[in-house]
Amino acid sequence: MTELYLASGSPRRRELLMQIGVPFTTLSAPVDEAPLAGESAPAYVERLARAKAAAGHATLAQPGVVLGADTAVVLDGKILGKPENAAHAQAMLAELSGREHQVLTAVALTDGQRCESLCVTSQVRFRLISVQEAQRYWATGEPVDKAGGYAIQGLGAIFVTALAGSYSSVVGLPLSETAELLEHFAIACWQASPPDAEDTHPL
């Protein structure tokens, strides 16, 4: 059985992999996340995903496959990173307010011999967000470590009026595309029950 390693500290990516029943071990693979001069958003996230996978694989003492991923929120071609402080977070929400933006997530898998990667783009539209709402949202603590300063799977869901693309990709890992990549490395989904799964029977 091929061992899978997740080169990410994101609890959301861990939950998404568990959701599709894929066993894995988490490892740390810090990389420099500074964008290169003139680098497009798709090229940026895919480069980082591949770098994380490679950095993770370099730490292995035995054969295995490493998954790296990176997510970026993009507005008018500009990457909105994680907020540096309250003012930065509120400024980002003001930019996103009442508009459509893109969320890009790249996934890369490597076994040390080959590396395969892809990038998924989703469109997200926000309703208008008042200054007071942005302040209250920051006070919840949720936006602190989130790209674009919001979490679609959390309290920030109330801002979203439309989504075209992959919901799981916006959260942090496009599950359909990730399952396809895993298959290329002989790693099957549905090996384990999802967390807190309960048997259900139709009435």
Tab-separated table of C-alpha atoms in Angstrom:
chain	number	residue	atom	x	y	z
A	1	MET	CA	0.000	0.000	0.000
A	2	THR	CA	1.377	3.393	-1.022
A	3	GLU	CA	1.783	5.725	1.944
A	4	LEU	CA	0.400	9.254	1.530
A	5	TYR	CA	1.802	12.276	3.340
A	6	LEU	CA	0.126	15.690	3.522
A	7	ALA	CA	2.608	18.572	3.445
A	8	SER	CA	0.248	21.061	5.067
A	9	GLY	CA	-0.664	22.322	8.505
A	10	SER	CA	-4.172	23.233	7.348
A	11	PRO	CA	-6.890	21.546	9.434
A	12	ARG	CA	-9.287	22.128	6.525
A	13	ARG	CA	-7.163	20.070	4.129
A	14	ARG	CA	-6.885	17.310	6.723
A	15	GLU	CA	-10.674	17.247	7.103
A	16	LEU	CA	-11.219	17.161	3.342
A	17	LEU	CA	-8.853	14.201	2.843
A	18	MET	CA	-10.548	12.372	5.713
A	19	GLN	CA	-13.918	13.145	4.124
A	20	ILE	CA	-13.019	11.028	1.077
A	21	GLY	CA	-11.560	8.226	3.186
A	22	VAL	CA	-7.869	8.636	2.354
A	23	PRO	CA	-5.427	7.708	5.173
A	24	PHE	CA	-2.409	10.005	5.440
A	25	THR	CA	0.322	11.303	7.718
A	26	THR	CA	0.858	15.030	8.151
A	27	LEU	CA	4.322	16.512	7.846
A	28	SER	CA	5.802	19.992	7.890
A	29	ALA	CA	7.165	21.466	4.668
A	30	PRO	CA	7.703	25.218	5.014
A	31	VAL	CA	8.543	27.042	1.772
A	32	ASP	CA	9.108	30.665	0.805
A	33	GLU	CA	5.673	31.921	-0.287
A	34	ALA	CA	6.807	35.219	-1.793
A	35	PRO	CA	5.521	35.610	-5.381
A	36	LEU	CA	8.052	36.025	-8.169
A	37	ALA	CA	8.180	39.218	-10.212
A	38	GLY	CA	5.532	39.135	-12.934
A	39	GLU	CA	4.225	35.747	-11.812
A	40	SER	CA	0.539	35.052	-12.565
A	41	ALA	CA	-1.751	33.784	-9.823
A	42	PRO	CA	-2.200	30.291	-11.389
A	43	ALA	CA	1.571	29.921	-11.851
A	44	TYR	CA	2.129	31.108	-8.269
A	45	VAL	CA	-0.199	28.638	-6.558
A	46	GLU	CA	0.967	25.716	-8.705
A	47	ARG	CA	4.634	26.527	-8.048
A	48	LEU	CA	4.005	26.636	-4.302
A	49	ALA	CA	2.014	23.383	-4.325
A	50	ARG	CA	4.857	21.624	-6.161
A	51	ALA	CA	7.456	23.192	-3.851
A	52	LYS	CA	5.580	22.029	-0.747
A	53	ALA	CA	5.251	18.503	-2.123
A	54	ALA	CA	8.961	18.379	-2.986
A	55	ALA	CA	10.002	19.836	0.372
A	56	GLY	CA	7.827	17.299	2.160
A	57	HIS	CA	9.221	14.400	0.143
A	58	ALA	CA	12.772	15.476	0.957
A	59	THR	CA	12.046	14.782	4.655
A	60	LEU	CA	10.898	11.173	4.111
A	61	ALA	CA	13.080	8.313	5.260
A	62	GLN	CA	11.030	5.745	3.321
A	63	PRO	CA	9.114	5.588	0.025
A	64	GLY	CA	5.868	7.515	-0.108
A	65	VAL	CA	3.762	10.040	-1.982
A	66	VAL	CA	3.502	13.624	-0.744
A	67	LEU	CA	0.602	15.980	-1.433
A	68	GLY	CA	1.203	19.723	-1.435
A	69	ALA	CA	-1.470	22.378	-1.977
A	70	ASP	CA	-1.830	26.130	-2.042
A	71	THR	CA	-4.850	28.431	-2.206
A	72	ALA	CA	-5.050	32.069	-3.275
A	73	VAL	CA	-7.880	34.587	-3.388
A	74	VAL	CA	-7.552	36.797	-6.469
A	75	LEU	CA	-9.309	40.073	-7.285
A	76	ASP	CA	-8.586	41.971	-10.500
A	77	GLY	CA	-5.491	39.817	-11.000
A	78	LYS	CA	-4.125	40.726	-7.551
A	79	ILE	CA	-3.450	38.001	-4.968
A	80	LEU	CA	-5.015	38.792	-1.597
A	81	GLY	CA	-2.940	37.023	1.031
A	82	LYS	CA	-3.595	36.422	4.714
A	83	PRO	CA	-4.429	39.590	6.650
A	84	GLU	CA	-1.544	41.188	8.520
A	85	ASN	CA	-3.835	42.931	11.018
A	86	ALA	CA	-7.409	44.124	11.557
A	87	ALA	CA	-7.075	47.102	9.216
A	88	HIS	CA	-5.696	44.906	6.415
A	89	ALA	CA	-8.482	42.335	6.878
A	90	GLN	CA	-11.190	44.979	6.780
A	91	ALA	CA	-9.629	46.601	3.706
A	92	MET	CA	-9.694	43.236	1.894
A	93	LEU	CA	-13.352	42.670	2.761
A	94	ALA	CA	-14.118	46.181	1.518
A	95	GLU	CA	-12.474	45.288	-1.811
A	96	LEU	CA	-14.405	41.996	-2.061
A	97	SER	CA	-17.719	43.552	-0.992
A	98	GLY	CA	-20.434	43.350	-3.664
A	99	ARG	CA	-18.057	41.853	-6.228
A	100	GLU	CA	-16.963	38.571	-7.770
A	101	HIS	CA	-13.476	37.204	-7.155
A	102	GLN	CA	-11.545	34.050	-7.972
A	103	VAL	CA	-10.244	31.393	-5.618
A	104	LEU	CA	-7.404	29.309	-7.024
A	105	THR	CA	-6.229	26.077	-5.426
A	106	ALA	CA	-3.327	24.078	-6.819
A	107	VAL	CA	-2.593	20.480	-5.835
A	108	ALA	CA	0.662	18.612	-6.453
A	109	LEU	CA	1.661	15.002	-5.788
A	110	THR	CA	5.166	13.590	-5.958
A	111	ASP	CA	6.753	10.217	-5.270
A	112	GLY	CA	10.264	11.572	-5.780
A	113	GLN	CA	10.443	10.318	-9.365
A	114	ARG	CA	7.602	12.325	-10.884
A	115	CYS	CA	5.400	15.221	-9.868
A	116	GLU	CA	1.892	15.886	-11.173
A	117	SER	CA	-0.035	19.052	-10.442
A	118	LEU	CA	-3.130	20.989	-11.415
A	119	CYS	CA	-4.871	24.239	-10.597
A	120	VAL	CA	-8.620	24.718	-10.081
A	121	THR	CA	-10.290	28.133	-10.355
A	122	SER	CA	-13.667	28.933	-8.784
A	123	GLN	CA	-15.705	32.134	-8.945
A	124	VAL	CA	-17.152	33.509	-5.702
A	125	ARG	CA	-19.515	36.476	-5.406
A	126	PHE	CA	-19.973	38.482	-2.196
A	127	ARG	CA	-22.900	40.623	-1.179
A	128	LEU	CA	-22.256	44.123	0.138
A	129	ILE	CA	-20.441	44.068	3.495
A	130	SER	CA	-20.722	47.011	5.860
A	131	VAL	CA	-17.757	48.398	7.802
A	132	GLN	CA	-19.433	47.316	11.047
A	133	GLU	CA	-19.869	43.756	9.769
A	134	ALA	CA	-16.227	43.587	8.710
A	135	GLN	CA	-15.177	44.737	12.178
A	136	ARG	CA	-17.444	42.200	13.900
A	137	TYR	CA	-16.164	39.429	11.626
A	138	TRP	CA	-12.551	40.248	12.483
A	139	ALA	CA	-13.456	40.157	16.182
A	140	THR	CA	-14.524	36.498	15.820
A	141	GLY	CA	-10.897	35.550	15.104
A	142	GLU	CA	-11.804	33.511	12.032
A	143	PRO	CA	-10.146	35.674	9.325
A	144	VAL	CA	-6.702	35.754	10.975
A	145	ASP	CA	-5.022	32.947	8.988
A	146	LYS	CA	-7.307	32.803	5.943
A	147	ALA	CA	-6.374	33.766	2.390
A	148	GLY	CA	-8.481	36.767	1.430
A	149	GLY	CA	-9.464	37.225	5.071
A	150	TYR	CA	-12.505	34.922	5.099
A	151	ALA	CA	-13.552	31.275	5.450
A	152	ILE	CA	-16.374	30.033	3.216
A	153	GLN	CA	-16.816	26.942	5.391
A	154	GLY	CA	-17.157	29.044	8.537
A	155	LEU	CA	-18.754	32.265	9.685
A	156	GLY	CA	-17.765	34.004	6.444
A	157	ALA	CA	-20.321	31.904	4.557
A	158	ILE	CA	-22.947	34.610	5.119
A	159	PHE	CA	-21.133	36.919	2.674
A	160	VAL	CA	-21.349	34.464	-0.251
A	161	THR	CA	-24.254	34.917	-2.674
A	162	ALA	CA	-22.969	32.726	-5.517
A	163	LEU	CA	-20.279	30.174	-6.275
A	164	ALA	CA	-19.343	28.723	-9.665
A	165	GLY	CA	-16.827	25.901	-9.501
A	166	SER	CA	-15.603	23.630	-6.712
A	167	TYR	CA	-16.730	24.365	-3.151
A	168	SER	CA	-14.076	22.052	-1.687
A	169	SER	CA	-11.429	23.873	-3.735
A	170	VAL	CA	-12.452	27.177	-2.167
A	171	VAL	CA	-12.133	25.526	1.255
A	172	GLY	CA	-8.631	24.332	0.367
A	173	LEU	CA	-8.594	21.100	-1.673
A	174	PRO	CA	-10.564	20.296	-4.862
A	175	LEU	CA	-11.718	16.777	-4.026
A	176	SER	CA	-12.715	15.509	-7.465
A	177	GLU	CA	-9.433	16.588	-9.046
A	178	THR	CA	-7.391	15.434	-6.026
A	179	ALA	CA	-8.978	11.974	-6.205
A	180	GLU	CA	-7.959	11.791	-9.859
A	181	LEU	CA	-4.354	12.678	-9.044
A	182	LEU	CA	-4.272	10.168	-6.179
A	183	GLU	CA	-5.398	7.443	-8.575
A	184	HIS	CA	-2.372	8.206	-10.785
A	185	PHE	CA	-0.209	7.267	-7.784
A	186	ALA	CA	-2.208	4.102	-6.912
A	187	ILE	CA	-3.873	5.691	-3.866
A	188	ALA	CA	-7.570	4.876	-3.571
A	189	CYS	CA	-10.325	6.894	-1.940
A	190	TRP	CA	-12.887	5.412	0.463
A	191	GLN	CA	-10.273	3.376	2.342
A	192	ALA	CA	-11.580	4.637	5.665
A	193	SER	CA	-14.903	5.898	6.968
A	194	PRO	CA	-15.224	9.686	7.121
A	195	PRO	CA	-15.024	11.209	10.614
A	196	ASP	CA	-18.210	10.956	12.669
A	197	ALA	CA	-19.853	8.861	9.940
A	198	GLU	CA	-23.128	7.272	10.910
A	199	ASP	CA	-25.026	4.511	9.187
A	200	THR	CA	-28.180	5.836	7.612
A	201	HIS	CA	-31.093	3.866	6.278
A	202	PRO	CA	-33.826	5.173	3.990
A	203	LEU	CA	-37.272	5.288	5.520
